[in-house]
PDB file of C-alpha atoms in Angstrom:
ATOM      1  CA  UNK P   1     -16.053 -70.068  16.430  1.00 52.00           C
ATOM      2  CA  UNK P   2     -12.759 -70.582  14.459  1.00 55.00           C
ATOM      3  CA  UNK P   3     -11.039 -68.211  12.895  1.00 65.00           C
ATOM      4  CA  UNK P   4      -9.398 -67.979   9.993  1.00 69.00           C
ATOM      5  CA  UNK P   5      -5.740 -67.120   9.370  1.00 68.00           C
ATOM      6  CA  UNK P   6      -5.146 -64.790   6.543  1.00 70.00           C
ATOM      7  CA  UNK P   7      -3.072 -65.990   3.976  1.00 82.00           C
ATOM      8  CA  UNK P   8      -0.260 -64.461   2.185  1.00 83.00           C
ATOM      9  CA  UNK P   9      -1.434 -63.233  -0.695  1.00 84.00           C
ATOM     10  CA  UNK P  10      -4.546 -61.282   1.386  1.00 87.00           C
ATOM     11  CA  UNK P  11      -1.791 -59.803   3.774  1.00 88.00           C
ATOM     12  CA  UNK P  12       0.264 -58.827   0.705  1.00 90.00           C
ATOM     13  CA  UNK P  13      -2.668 -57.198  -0.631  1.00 92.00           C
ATOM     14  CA  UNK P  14      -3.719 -55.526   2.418  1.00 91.00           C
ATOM     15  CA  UNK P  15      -0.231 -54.250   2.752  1.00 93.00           C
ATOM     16  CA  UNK P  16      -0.091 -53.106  -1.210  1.00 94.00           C
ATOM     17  CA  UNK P  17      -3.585 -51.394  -0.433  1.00 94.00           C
ATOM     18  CA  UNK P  18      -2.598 -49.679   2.702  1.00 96.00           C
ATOM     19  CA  UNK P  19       0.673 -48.093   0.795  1.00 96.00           C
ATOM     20  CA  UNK P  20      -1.399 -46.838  -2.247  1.00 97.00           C
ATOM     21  CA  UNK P  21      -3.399 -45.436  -0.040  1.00 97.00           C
ATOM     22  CA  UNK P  22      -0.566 -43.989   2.384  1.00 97.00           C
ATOM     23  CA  UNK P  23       0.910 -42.622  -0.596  1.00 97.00           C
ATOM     24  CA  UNK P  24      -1.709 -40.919  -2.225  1.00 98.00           C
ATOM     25  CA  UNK P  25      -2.263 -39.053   1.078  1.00 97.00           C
ATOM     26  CA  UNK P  26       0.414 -37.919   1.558  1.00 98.00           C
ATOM     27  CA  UNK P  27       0.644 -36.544  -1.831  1.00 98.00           C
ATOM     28  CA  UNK P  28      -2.149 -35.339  -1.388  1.00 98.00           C
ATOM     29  CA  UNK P  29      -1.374 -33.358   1.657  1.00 98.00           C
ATOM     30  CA  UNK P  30       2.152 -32.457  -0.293  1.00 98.00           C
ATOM     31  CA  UNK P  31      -0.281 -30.858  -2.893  1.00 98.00           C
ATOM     32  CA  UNK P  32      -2.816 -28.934  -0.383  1.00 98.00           C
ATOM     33  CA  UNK P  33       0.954 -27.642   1.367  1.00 98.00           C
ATOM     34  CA  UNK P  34       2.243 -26.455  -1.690  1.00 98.00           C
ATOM     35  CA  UNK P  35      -1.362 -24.395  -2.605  1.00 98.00           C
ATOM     36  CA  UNK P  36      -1.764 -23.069   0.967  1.00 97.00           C
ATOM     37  CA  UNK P  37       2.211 -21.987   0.745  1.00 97.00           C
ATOM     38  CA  UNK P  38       1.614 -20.141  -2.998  1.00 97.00           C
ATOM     39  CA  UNK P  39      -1.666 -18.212  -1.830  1.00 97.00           C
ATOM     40  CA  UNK P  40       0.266 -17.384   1.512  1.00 97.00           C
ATOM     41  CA  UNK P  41       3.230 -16.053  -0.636  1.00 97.00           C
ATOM     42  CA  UNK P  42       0.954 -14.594  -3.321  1.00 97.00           C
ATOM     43  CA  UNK P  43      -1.314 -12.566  -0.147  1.00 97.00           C
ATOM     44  CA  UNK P  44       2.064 -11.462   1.225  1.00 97.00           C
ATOM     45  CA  UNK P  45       3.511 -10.070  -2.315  1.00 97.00           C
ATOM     46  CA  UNK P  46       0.229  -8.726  -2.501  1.00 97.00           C
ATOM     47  CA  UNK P  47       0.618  -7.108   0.766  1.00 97.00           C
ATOM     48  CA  UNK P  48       3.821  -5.839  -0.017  1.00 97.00           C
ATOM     49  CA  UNK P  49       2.927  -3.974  -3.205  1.00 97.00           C
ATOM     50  CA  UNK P  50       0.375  -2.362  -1.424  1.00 97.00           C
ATOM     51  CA  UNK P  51       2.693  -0.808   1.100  1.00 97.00           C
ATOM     52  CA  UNK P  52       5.330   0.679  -1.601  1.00 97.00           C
ATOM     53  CA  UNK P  53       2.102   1.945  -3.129  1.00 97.00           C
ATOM     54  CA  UNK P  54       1.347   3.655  -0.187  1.00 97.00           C
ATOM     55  CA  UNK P  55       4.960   4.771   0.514  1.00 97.00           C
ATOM     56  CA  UNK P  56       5.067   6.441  -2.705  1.00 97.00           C
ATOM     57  CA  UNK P  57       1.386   8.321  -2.756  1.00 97.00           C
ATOM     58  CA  UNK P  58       2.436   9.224   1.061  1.00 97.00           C
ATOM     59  CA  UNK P  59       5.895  10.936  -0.508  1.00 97.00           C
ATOM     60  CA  UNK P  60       3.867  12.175  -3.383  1.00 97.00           C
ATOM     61  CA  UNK P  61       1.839  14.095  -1.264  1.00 97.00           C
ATOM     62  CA  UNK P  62       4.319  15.486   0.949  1.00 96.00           C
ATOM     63  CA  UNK P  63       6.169  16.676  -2.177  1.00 95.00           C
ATOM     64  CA  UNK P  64       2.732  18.331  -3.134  1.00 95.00           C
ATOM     65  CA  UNK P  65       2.373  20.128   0.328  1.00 94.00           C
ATOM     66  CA  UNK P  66       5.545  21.253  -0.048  1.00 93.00           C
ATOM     67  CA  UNK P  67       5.184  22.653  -3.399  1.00 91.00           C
ATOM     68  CA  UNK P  68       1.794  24.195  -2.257  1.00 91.00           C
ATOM     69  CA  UNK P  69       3.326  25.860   0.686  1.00 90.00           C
ATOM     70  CA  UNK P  70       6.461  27.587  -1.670  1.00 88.00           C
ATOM     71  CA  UNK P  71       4.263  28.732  -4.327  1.00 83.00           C
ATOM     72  CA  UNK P  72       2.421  30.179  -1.431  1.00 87.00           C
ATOM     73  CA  UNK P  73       4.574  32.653  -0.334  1.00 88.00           C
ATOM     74  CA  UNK P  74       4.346  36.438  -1.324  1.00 85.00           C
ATOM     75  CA  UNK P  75       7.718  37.040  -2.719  1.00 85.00           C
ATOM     76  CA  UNK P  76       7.488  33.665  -5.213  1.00 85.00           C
ATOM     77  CA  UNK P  77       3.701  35.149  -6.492  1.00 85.00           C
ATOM     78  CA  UNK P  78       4.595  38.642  -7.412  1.00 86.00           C
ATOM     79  CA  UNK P  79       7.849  37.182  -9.075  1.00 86.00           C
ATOM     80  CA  UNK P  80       5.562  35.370 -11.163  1.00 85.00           C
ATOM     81  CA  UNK P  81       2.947  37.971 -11.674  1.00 85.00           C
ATOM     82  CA  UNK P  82       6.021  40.053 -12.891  1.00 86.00           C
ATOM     83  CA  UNK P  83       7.675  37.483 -15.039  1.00 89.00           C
ATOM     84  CA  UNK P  84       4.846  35.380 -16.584  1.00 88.00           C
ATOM     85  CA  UNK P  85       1.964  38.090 -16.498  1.00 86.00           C
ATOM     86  CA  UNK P  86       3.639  41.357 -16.994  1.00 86.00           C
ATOM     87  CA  UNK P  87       2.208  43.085 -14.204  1.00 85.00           C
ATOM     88  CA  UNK P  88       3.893  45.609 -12.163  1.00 83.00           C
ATOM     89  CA  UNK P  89       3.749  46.861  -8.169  1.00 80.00           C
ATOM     90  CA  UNK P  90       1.132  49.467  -7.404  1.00 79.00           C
ATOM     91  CA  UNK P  91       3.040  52.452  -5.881  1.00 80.00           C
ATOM     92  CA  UNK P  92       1.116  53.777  -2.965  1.00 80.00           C
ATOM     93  CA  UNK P  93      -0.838  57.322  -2.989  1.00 81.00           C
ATOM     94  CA  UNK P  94      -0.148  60.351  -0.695  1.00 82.00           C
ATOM     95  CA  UNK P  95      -3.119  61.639   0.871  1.00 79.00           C
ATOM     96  CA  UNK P  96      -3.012  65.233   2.323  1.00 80.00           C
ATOM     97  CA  UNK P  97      -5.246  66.358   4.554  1.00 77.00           C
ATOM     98  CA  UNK P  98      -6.558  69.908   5.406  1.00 78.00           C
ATOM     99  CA  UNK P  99      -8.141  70.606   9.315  1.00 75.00           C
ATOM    100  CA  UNK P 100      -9.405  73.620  10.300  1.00 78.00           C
ATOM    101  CA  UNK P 101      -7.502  74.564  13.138  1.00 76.00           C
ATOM    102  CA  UNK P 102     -10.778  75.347  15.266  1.00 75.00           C
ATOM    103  CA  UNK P 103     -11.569  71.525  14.643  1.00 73.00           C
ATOM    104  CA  UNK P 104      -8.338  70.207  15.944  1.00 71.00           C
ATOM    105  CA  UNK P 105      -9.398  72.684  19.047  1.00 74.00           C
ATOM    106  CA  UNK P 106     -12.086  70.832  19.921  1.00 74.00           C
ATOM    107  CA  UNK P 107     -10.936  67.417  19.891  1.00 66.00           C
TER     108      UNK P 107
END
């Protein structure tokens, strides 16, 4: 069997073929890089959002707790039942009372 050389002009067009298709791979690949890259900095913006979010309702919350627990207290509510609602301390009654003497006896 002989075989047969290739010429020039095939080589040349073997070689033009093989760096048109070299170069659209790897442009290619530069293109799939460059989308994995955005949706990796994208999910990580994403991510970091989230966390400030979650700083901030965490502080928010502690701010409320904190609120809660001073409104809470008994000298802040009848300040405010004085001030805003006009109402005024209830002065404690005296009781008095009478035993016979023959009862305290017999205890």
């Amino acid at each position: 069997m002989a075989r047969r050389r290739k010429s020039k002009k095939q080589n040349e067009i073997f070689q033009t073929a093989m760096f048109f298709v070299s170069t659209i791979g790897v442009i290619a690949c530069l293109i799939i890089y460059l989308w994995v890259y955005t949706e990796i900095d994208e999910s990580l913006l994403a991510i970091e959002i989230q966390n400030s979010t979650v700083a901030e309702i965490s502080n928010e919350i502690e701010e409320l707790k904190s609120s809660i627990e001073m409104l809470s207290r008994p000298d802040v509510i009848s300040r405010k039942a004085k001030s805003q609602l006009g109402m005024v301390v209830a002065h404690p009654e005296t009781l008095s009372i009478k035993l016979n003497a023959g009862l305290l006896n017999s205890l």
